[in-house]
Short mmCIF file of C-alpha atoms in Angstrom, two decimals:
data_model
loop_
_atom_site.label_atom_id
_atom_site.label_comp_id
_atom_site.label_asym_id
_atom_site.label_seq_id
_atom_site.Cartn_x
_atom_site.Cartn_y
_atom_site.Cartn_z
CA UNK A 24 -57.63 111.13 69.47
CA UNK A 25 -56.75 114.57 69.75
CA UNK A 26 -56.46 115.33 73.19
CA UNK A 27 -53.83 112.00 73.05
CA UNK A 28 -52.22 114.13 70.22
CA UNK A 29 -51.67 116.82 72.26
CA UNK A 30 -50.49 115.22 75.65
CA UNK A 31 -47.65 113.45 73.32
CA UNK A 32 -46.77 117.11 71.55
CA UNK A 33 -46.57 118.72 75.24
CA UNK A 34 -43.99 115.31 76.53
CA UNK A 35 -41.78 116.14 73.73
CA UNK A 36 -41.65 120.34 73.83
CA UNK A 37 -41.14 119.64 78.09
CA UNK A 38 -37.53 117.44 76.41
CA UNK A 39 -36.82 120.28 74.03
CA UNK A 40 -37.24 122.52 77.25
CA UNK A 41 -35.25 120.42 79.59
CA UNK A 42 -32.96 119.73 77.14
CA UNK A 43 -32.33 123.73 76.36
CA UNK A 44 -33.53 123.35 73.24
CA UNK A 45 -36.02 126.02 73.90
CA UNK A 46 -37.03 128.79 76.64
CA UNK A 47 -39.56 128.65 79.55
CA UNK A 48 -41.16 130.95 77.27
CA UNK A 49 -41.37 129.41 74.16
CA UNK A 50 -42.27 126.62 76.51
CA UNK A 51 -45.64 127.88 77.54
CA UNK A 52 -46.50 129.46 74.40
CA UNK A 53 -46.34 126.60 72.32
CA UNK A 54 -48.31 124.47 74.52
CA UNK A 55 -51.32 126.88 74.37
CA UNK A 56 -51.39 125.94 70.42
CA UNK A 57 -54.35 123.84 70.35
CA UNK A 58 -54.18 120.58 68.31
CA UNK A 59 -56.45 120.65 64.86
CA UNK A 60 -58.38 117.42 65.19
CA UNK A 61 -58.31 116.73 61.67
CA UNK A 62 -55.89 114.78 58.96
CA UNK A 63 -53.90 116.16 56.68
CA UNK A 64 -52.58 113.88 54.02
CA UNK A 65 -48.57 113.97 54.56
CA UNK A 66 -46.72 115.90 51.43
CA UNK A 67 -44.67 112.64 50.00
CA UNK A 68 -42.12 113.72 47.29
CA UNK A 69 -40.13 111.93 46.19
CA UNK A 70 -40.53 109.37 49.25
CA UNK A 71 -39.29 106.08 47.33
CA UNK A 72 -36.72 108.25 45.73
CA UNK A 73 -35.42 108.33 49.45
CA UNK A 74 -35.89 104.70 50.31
CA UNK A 75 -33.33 103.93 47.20
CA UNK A 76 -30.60 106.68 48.14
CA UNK A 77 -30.49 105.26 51.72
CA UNK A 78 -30.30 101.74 50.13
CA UNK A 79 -27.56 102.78 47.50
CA UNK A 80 -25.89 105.04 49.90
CA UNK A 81 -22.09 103.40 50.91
CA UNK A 82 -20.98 102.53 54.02
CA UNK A 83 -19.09 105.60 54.73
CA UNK A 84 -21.30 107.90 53.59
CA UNK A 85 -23.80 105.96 56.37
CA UNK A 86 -21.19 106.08 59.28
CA UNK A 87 -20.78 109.92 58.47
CA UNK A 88 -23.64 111.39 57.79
CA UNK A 89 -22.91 114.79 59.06
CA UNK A 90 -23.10 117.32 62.33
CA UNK A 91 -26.78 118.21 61.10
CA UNK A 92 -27.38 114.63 59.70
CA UNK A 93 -28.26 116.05 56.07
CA UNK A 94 -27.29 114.43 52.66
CA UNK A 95 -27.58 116.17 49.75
CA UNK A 96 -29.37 113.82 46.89
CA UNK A 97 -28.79 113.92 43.38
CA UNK A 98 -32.77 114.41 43.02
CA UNK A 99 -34.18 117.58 40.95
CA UNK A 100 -36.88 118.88 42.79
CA UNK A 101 -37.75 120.47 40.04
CA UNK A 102 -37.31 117.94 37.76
CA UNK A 103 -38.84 115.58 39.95
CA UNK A 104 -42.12 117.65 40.63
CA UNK A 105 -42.49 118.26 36.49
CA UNK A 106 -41.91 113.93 36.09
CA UNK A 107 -44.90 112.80 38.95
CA UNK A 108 -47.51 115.43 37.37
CA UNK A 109 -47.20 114.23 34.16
CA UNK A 110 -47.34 110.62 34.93
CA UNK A 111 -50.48 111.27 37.09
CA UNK A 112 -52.02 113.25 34.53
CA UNK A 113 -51.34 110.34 31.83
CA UNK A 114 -52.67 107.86 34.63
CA UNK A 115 -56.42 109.58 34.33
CA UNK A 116 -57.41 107.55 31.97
CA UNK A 117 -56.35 104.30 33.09
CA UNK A 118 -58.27 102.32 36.37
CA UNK A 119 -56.37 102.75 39.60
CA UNK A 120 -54.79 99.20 39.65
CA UNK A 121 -52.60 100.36 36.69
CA UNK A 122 -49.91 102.46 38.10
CA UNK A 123 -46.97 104.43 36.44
CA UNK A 124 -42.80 104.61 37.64
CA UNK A 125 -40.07 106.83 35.77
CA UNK A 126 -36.16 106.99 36.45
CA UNK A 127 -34.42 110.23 34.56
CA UNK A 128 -30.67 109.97 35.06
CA UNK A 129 -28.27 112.70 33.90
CA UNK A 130 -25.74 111.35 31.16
CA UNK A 131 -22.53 113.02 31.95
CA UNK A 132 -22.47 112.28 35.44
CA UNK A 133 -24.73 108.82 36.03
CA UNK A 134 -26.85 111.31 38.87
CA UNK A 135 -30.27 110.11 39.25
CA UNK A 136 -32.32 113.36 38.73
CA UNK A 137 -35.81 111.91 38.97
CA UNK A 138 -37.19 109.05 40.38
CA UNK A 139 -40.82 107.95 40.71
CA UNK A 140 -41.01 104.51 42.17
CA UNK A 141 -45.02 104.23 41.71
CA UNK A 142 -47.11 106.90 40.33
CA UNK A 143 -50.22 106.23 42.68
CA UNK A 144 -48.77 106.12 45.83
CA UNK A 145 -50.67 108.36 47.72
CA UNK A 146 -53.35 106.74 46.27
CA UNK A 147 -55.73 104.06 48.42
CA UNK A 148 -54.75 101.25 45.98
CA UNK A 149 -53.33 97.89 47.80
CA UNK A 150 -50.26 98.11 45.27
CA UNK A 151 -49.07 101.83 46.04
CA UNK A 152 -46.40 100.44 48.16
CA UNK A 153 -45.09 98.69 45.06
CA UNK A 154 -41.97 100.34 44.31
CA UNK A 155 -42.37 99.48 40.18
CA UNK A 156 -38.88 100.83 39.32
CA UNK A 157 -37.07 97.92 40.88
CA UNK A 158 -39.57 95.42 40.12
CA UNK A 159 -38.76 92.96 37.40
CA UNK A 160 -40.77 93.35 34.44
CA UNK A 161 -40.72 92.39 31.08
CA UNK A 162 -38.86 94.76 28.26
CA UNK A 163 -40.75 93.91 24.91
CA UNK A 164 -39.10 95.57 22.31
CA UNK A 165 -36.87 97.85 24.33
CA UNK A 166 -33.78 95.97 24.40
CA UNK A 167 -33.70 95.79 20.68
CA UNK A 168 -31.30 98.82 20.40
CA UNK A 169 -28.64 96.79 22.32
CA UNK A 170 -28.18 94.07 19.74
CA UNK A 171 -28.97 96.30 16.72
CA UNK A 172 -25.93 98.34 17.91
CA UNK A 173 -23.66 94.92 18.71
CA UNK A 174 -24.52 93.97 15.04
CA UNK A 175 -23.20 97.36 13.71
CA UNK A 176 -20.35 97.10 15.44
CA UNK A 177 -19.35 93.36 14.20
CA UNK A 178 -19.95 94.80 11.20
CA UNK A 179 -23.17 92.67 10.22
CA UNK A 180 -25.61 95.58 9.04
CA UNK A 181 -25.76 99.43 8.52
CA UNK A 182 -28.89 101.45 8.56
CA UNK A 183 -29.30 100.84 5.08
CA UNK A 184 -28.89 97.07 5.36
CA UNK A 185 -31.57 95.03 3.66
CA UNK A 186 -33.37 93.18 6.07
CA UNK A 187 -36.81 90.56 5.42
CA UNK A 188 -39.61 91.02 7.15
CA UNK A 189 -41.32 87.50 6.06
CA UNK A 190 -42.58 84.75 8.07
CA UNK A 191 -39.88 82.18 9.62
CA UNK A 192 -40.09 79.44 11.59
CA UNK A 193 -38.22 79.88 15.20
CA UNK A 194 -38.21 76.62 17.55
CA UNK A 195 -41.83 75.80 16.56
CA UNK A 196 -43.02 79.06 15.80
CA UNK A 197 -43.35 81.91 13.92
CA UNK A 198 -43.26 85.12 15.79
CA UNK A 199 -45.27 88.27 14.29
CA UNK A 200 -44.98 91.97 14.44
CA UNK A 201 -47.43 93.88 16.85
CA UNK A 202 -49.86 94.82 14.02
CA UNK A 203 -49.87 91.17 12.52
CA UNK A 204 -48.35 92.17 9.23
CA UNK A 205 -44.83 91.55 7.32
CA UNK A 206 -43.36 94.39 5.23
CA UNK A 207 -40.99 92.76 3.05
CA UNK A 208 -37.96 94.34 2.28
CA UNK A 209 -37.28 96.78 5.02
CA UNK A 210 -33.94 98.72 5.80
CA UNK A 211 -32.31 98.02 9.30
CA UNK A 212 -33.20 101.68 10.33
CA UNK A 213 -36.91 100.94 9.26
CA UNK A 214 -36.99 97.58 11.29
CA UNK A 215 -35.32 99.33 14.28
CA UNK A 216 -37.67 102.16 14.52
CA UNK A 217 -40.69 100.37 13.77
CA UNK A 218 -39.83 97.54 15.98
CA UNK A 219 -40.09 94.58 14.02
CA UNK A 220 -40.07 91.33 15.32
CA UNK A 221 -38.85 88.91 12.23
CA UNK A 222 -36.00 91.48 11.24
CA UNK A 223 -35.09 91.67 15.16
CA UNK A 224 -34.98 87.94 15.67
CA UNK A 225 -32.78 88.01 12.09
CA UNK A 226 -30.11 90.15 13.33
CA UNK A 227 -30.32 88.78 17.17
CA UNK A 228 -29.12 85.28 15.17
CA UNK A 229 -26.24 86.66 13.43
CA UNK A 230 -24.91 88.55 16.82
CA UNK A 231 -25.26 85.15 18.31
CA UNK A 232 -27.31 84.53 21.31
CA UNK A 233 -24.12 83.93 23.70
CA UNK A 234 -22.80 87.14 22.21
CA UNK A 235 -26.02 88.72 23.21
CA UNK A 236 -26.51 87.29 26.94
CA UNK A 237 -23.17 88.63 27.25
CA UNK A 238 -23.77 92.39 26.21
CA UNK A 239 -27.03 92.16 28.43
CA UNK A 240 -24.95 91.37 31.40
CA UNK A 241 -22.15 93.71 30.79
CA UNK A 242 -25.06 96.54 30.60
CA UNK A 243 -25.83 95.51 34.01
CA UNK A 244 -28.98 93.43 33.62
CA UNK A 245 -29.58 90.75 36.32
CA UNK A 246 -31.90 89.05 35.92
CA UNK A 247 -30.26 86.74 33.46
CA UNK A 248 -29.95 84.02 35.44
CA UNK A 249 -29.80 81.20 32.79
CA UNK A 250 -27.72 80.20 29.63
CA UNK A 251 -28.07 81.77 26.51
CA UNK A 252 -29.75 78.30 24.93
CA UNK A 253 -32.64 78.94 28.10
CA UNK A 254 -33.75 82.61 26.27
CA UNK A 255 -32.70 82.09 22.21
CA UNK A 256 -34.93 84.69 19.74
CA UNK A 257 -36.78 85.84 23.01
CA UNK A 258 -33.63 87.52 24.25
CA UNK A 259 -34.58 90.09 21.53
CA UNK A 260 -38.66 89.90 21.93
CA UNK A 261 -39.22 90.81 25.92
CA UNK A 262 -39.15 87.00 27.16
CA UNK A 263 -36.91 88.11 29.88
CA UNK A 264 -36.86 90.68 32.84
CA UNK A 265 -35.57 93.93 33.71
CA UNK A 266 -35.98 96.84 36.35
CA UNK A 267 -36.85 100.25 35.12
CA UNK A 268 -33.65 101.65 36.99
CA UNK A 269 -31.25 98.93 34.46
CA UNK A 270 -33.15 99.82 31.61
CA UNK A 271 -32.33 103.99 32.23
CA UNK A 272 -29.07 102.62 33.03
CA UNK A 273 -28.42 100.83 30.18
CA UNK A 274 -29.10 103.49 27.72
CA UNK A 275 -27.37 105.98 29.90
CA UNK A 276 -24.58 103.79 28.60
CA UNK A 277 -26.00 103.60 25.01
CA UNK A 278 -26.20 107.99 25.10
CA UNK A 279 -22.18 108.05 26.25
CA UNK A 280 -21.08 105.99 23.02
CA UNK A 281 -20.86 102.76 24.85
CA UNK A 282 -18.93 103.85 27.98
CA UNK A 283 -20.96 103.00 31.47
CA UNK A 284 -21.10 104.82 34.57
CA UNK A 285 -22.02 103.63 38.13
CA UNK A 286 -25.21 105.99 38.54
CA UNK A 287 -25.20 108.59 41.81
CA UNK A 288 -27.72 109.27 43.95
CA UNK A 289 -25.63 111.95 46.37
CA UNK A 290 -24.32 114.80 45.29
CA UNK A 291 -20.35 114.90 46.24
CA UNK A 292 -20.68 111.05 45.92
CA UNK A 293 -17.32 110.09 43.71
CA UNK A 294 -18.04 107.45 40.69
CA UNK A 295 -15.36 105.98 38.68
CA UNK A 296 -16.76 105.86 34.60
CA UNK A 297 -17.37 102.08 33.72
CA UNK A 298 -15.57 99.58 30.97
CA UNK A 299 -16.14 100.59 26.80
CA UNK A 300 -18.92 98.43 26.35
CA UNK A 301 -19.86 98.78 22.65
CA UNK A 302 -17.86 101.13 20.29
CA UNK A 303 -18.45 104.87 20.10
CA UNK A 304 -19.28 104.31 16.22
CA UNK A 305 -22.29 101.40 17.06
CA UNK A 306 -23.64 104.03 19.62
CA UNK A 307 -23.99 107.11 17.34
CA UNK A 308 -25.64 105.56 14.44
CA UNK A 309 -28.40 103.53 16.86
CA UNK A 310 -29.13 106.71 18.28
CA UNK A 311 -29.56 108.50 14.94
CA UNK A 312 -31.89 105.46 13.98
CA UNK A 313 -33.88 106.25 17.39
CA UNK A 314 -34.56 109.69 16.48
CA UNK A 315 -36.83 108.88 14.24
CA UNK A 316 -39.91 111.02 13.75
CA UNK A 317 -41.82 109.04 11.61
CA UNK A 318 -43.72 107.47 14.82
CA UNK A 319 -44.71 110.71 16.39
CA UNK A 320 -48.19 112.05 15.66
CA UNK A 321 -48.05 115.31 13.39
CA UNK A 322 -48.49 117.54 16.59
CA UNK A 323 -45.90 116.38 18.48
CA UNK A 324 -43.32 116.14 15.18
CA UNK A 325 -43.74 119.53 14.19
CA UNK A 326 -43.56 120.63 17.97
CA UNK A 327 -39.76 119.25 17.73
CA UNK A 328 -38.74 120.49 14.69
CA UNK A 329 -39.96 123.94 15.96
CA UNK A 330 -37.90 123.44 19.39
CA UNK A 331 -34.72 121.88 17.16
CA UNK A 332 -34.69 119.06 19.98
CA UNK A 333 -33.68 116.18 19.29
CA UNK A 334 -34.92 112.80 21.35
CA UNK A 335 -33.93 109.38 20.43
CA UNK A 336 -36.56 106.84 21.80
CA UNK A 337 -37.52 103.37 21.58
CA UNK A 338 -40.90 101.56 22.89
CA UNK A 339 -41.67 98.40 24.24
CA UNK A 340 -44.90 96.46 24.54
CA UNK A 341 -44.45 93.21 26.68
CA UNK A 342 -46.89 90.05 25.45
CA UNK A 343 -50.37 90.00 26.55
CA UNK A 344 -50.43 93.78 27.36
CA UNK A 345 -48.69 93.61 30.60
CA UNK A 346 -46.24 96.57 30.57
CA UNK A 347 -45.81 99.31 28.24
CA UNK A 348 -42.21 101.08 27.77
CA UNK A 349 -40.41 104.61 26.47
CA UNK A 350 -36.99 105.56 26.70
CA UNK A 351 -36.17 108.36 25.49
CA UNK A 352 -32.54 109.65 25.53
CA UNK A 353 -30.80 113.37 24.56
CA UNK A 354 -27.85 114.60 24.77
CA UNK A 355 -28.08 115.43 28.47
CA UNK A 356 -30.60 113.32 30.02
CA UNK A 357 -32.08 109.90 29.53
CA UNK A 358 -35.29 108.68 30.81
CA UNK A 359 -37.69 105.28 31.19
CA UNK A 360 -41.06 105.74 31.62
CA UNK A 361 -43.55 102.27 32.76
CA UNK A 362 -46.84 101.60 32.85
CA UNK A 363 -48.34 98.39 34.18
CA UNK A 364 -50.30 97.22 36.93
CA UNK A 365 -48.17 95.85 39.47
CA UNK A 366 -49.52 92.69 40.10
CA UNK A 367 -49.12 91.64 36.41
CA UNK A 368 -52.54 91.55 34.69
CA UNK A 369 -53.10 92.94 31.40
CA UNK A 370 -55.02 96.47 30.13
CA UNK A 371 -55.92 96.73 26.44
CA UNK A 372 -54.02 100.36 26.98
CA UNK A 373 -50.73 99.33 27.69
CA UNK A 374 -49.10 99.67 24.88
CA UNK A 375 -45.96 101.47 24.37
CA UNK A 376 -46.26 103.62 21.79
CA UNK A 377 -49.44 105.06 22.90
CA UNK A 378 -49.79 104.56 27.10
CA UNK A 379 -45.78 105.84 27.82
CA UNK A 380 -44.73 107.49 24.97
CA UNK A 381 -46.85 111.26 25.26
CA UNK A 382 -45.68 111.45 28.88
CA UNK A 383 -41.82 110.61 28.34
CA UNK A 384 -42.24 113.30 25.31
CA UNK A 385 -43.64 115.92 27.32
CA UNK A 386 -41.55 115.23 30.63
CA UNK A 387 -38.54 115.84 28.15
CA UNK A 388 -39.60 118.68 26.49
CA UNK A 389 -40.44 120.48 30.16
CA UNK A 390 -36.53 119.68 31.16
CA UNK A 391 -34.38 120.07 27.95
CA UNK A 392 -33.10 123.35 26.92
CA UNK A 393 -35.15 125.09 24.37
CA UNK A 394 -31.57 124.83 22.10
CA UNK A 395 -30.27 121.22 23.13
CA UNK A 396 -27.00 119.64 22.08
CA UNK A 397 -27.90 116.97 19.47
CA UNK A 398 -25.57 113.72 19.68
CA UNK A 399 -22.29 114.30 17.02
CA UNK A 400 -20.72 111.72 14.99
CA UNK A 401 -17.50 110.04 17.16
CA UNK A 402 -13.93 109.28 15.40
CA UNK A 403 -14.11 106.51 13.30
CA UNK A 404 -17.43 107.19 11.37
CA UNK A 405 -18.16 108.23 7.97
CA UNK A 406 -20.82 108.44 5.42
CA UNK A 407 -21.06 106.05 1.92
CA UNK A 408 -23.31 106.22 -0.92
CA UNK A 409 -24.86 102.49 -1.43
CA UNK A 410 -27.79 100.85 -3.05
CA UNK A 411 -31.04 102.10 -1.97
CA UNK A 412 -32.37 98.57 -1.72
CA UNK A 413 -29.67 96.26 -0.80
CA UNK A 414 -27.11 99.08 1.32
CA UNK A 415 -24.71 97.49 -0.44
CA UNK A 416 -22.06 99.45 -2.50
CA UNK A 417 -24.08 99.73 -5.84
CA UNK A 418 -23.15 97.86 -8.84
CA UNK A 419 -23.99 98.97 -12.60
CA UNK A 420 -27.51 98.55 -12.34
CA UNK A 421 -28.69 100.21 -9.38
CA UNK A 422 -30.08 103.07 -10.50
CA UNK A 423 -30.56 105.06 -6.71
CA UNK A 424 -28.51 105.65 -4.38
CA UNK A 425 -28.62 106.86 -0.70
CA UNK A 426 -26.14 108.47 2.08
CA UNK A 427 -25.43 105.61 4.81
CA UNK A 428 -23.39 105.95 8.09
CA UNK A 429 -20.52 102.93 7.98
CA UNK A 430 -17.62 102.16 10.28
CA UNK A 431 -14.51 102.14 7.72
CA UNK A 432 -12.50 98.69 7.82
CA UNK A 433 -15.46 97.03 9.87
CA UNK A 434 -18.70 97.49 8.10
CA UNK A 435 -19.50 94.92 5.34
CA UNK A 436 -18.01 96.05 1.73
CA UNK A 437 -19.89 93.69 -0.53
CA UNK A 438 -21.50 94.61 -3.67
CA UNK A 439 -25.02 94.77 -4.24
CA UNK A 440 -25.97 91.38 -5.42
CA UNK A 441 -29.51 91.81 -5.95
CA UNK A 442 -30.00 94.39 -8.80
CA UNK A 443 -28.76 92.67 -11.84
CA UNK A 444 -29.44 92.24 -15.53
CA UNK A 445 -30.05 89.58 -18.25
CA UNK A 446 -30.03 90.10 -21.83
CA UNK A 447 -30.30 94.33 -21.02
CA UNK A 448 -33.28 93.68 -19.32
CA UNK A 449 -32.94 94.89 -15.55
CA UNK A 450 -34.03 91.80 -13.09
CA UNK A 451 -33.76 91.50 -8.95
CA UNK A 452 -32.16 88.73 -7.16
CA UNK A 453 -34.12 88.41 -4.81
CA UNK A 454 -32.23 86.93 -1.70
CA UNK A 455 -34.10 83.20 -0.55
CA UNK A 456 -35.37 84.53 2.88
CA UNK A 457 -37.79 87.21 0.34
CA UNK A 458 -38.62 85.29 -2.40
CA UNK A 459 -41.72 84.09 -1.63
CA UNK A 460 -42.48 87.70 -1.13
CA UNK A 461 -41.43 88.43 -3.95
CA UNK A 462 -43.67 86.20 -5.98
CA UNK A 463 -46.72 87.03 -4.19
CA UNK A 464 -49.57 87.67 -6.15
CA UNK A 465 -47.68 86.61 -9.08
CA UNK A 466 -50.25 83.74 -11.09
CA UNK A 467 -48.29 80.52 -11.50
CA UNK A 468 -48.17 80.22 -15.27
CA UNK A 469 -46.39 76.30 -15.30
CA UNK A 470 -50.09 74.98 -15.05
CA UNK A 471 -53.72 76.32 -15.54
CA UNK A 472 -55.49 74.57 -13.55
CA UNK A 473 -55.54 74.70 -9.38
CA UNK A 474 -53.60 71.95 -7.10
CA UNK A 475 -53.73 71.18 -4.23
CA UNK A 476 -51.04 70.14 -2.18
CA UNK A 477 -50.31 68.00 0.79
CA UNK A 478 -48.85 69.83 3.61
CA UNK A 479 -45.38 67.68 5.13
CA UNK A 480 -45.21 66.04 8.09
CA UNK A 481 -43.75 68.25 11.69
CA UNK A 482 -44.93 71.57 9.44
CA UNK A 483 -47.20 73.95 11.69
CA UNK A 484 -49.74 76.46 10.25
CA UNK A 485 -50.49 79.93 11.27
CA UNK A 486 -54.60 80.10 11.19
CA UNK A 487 -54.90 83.53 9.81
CA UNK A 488 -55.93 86.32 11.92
CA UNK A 489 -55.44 84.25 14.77
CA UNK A 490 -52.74 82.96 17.19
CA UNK A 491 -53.39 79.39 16.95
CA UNK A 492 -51.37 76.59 14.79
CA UNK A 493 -51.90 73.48 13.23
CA UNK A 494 -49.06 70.16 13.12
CA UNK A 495 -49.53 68.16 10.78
CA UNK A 496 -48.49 64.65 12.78
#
């Protein structure tokens, strides 16, 4: 209706006129600009970025907005513009009902400098009005870090800490790693930045799962709403939910060595920095296990060794497929990228490491310095040599060793116990959770012949290759 269009501009420039806004002039000129009958789609940038600074905005700042009723946001435009191309671009491949949201928050100061609610929405999709970056979702793997870092500040493990990677029973079950397959020995820096499951759920047990609910909460998750005895080992393996914006949060608090900040979406807005949440010494050495390049395709490695930046991420993959995580966190900025499909159902492409974790790369390399800051060990840190295998302090036998960050008077001092000798001859003591590891594919030479044996009663069985047991009643 564009003659309706038209009627309604000249009502309003008639106020401006009676209103001496404008001239008599300006008056009759502008109502001889004809009306273009035809739509234009409306430029939205950064539109749910605004919905969430008028929803975080306080009270005062609402009652006095200003004589030309302008804020200032915190938002990058810049930033922002670099953050919702590359997450469309990564969307191309995907079907529309699979949408994309990022959060980029500057470290020092908590100000949000990018925030993309939902990728697609000026898209025709029935979910564009989703805002995905304060929906609840579930983490996978991405809030492994958290207790990782708890345990290395109790003192329970070091980077170099021998951890199993063998099957174990957990309340009925035995949980696997994404690709189906145990490692064995593995080092707490390998299980970290491969994402196991089995070394995870190992380390979530000695933190304690009250311990754990506890850190969650203090990092500002809410969406804990039940005891820790409700969650147990999937407190560690994305049976829970959390909101983009906590997650960014969260780590914002992991990149300041444990210290948390109220995040700002104003510019002049005044914050007051948060409680110590985990030590300054935890922090640094979970980062340094983040920064891992082992994961990154050869491309992408060698284009961050040539730019000396360094990015600490960690992915997460929830079960079935449903959302796929990165955070990645510098020096200066730290950022959560999602993909999902808002109303829950699963893609065979959403998987962290491969749907979110090009984008969050490339969004990072676009922002950061060409030369940025890389994180620098805190007071109270220092380096040991210690067994290769165990990350023990070596004993007589083991024969290499390898640099390991500690906390002095906290991290464990015990001896390696597993390299050992009898009669000269050099033997491993093999801790119980890896023996059967250890003798796999080892013949059984206390009988020649094959037995079989019953399985017990209340044991369940893994059928292999698949996810469905067998109890024996």
């Amino acid at each position: 209706y564009p003659q309706r269009a038209q009627d309604a501009r000249n009502r309003n420039l008639e106020k401006l006129f009676l209103s001496g806004v404008i001239s008599r002039e300006t008056l009759a000129i502008s109502e001889l600009e004809p009306v273009i009958p035809v739509r234009f789609p409306y430029i939205q940038v950064a539109r749910m970025a605004a919905n969430q600074i008028i929803k975080n905005m306080p009270v005062d700042m609402q009652a006095g907005i200003g004589e030309k009723g302008r804020l200032k946001s915190t938002i990058d435009s810049k930033i922002q513009r670099i953050t919702e191309a590359t997450l469309q671009e990564a969307l191309y491949h995907f079907p529309e009902r699979v949408t994309a949201s990022a959060v980029i928050i500057e470290n020092a100061s908590g100000a949000v400098r990018a925030y993309v609610g939902n990728a697609r929405h000026q898209k025709s999709t029935g979910t564009r009005w989703v805002d995905c970056a304060v929906a609840p979702r579930s983490p996978g793997s991405a809030l492994k870090p958290f207790v990782y870092a708890k345990a290395i500040e109790m003192g329970l493990i070091t980077p170099a800490t021998l951890l199993a990677d063998t099957p174990q029973r957990m309340q009925g079950a035995s949980p696997r790693n994404f690709d189906r397959n145990y490692r064995g020995p593995v080092s707490a820096r390998i299980a970290l930045a491969d994402s196991l499951n089995i070394p995870a759920v190992r380390v979530l047990r000695q933190v304690g799962y009250i311990n754990t609910l506890d850190l969650y909460k203090q990092l500002g998750f809410s969406y804990f709403t039940y005891k820790a005895d409700h969650y147990l080992d999937s407190l560690i393996l994305g049976g829970c939910e959390v909101t983009a914006v906590e997650l960014a949060r969260s780590y914002v608090t992991l990149a300041r060595y444990g210290q948390s900040i109220p995040l700002k979406w104003l510019e002049g807005e005044e914050t007051n920095e948060g409680t110590q949440i985990v030590s300054p010494a935890a922090c640094f050495i979970t980062l340094d296990i983040l920064q891992d390049t082992r994961r990154l395709i050869p491309l992408y490695r060698k284009l961050f060794q040539q730019n000396d930046l360094y990015i600490a991420f960690k992915t997460g993959t929830s079960y079935a497929l449903r959302d796929a995580w990165t955070v990645a966190v510098t020096k200066q900025h730290t950022l959560v990228v999602w993909f999902g499909d808002p109303v829950g159902l699963p893609h065979p492409k959403l998987i962290g490491l491969e749907a979110t974790t090009t984008p969050a790369l490339l969004i990072m390399r676009a922002i950061e310095p060409l030369q940025a800051r890389n994180f620098s060990p805190p007071e109270g840190i220092g380096k040991r040599s210690v067994c290769a295998l165990s990350g023990a302090y070596p004993n007589q036998h083991c024969n290499l060793l390898v640099d390991d960050w500690f906390i002095p008077g906290i991290s464990n001092a015990e001896t390696c116990s597993i390299h050992t000798s009898i009669n000269g001859i050099p033997l491993l003591n093999w801790p119980k959770e890896l023996l059967s590891w250890a003798k796999l594919g080892k013949p059984d030479k206390s009988t020649s012949s094959l037995r079989i044996i019953p399985p017990k009663k209340g044991e369940v069985f893994l059928l292999n290759g698949t996810q469905d047991s067998i109890s024996i009643k």
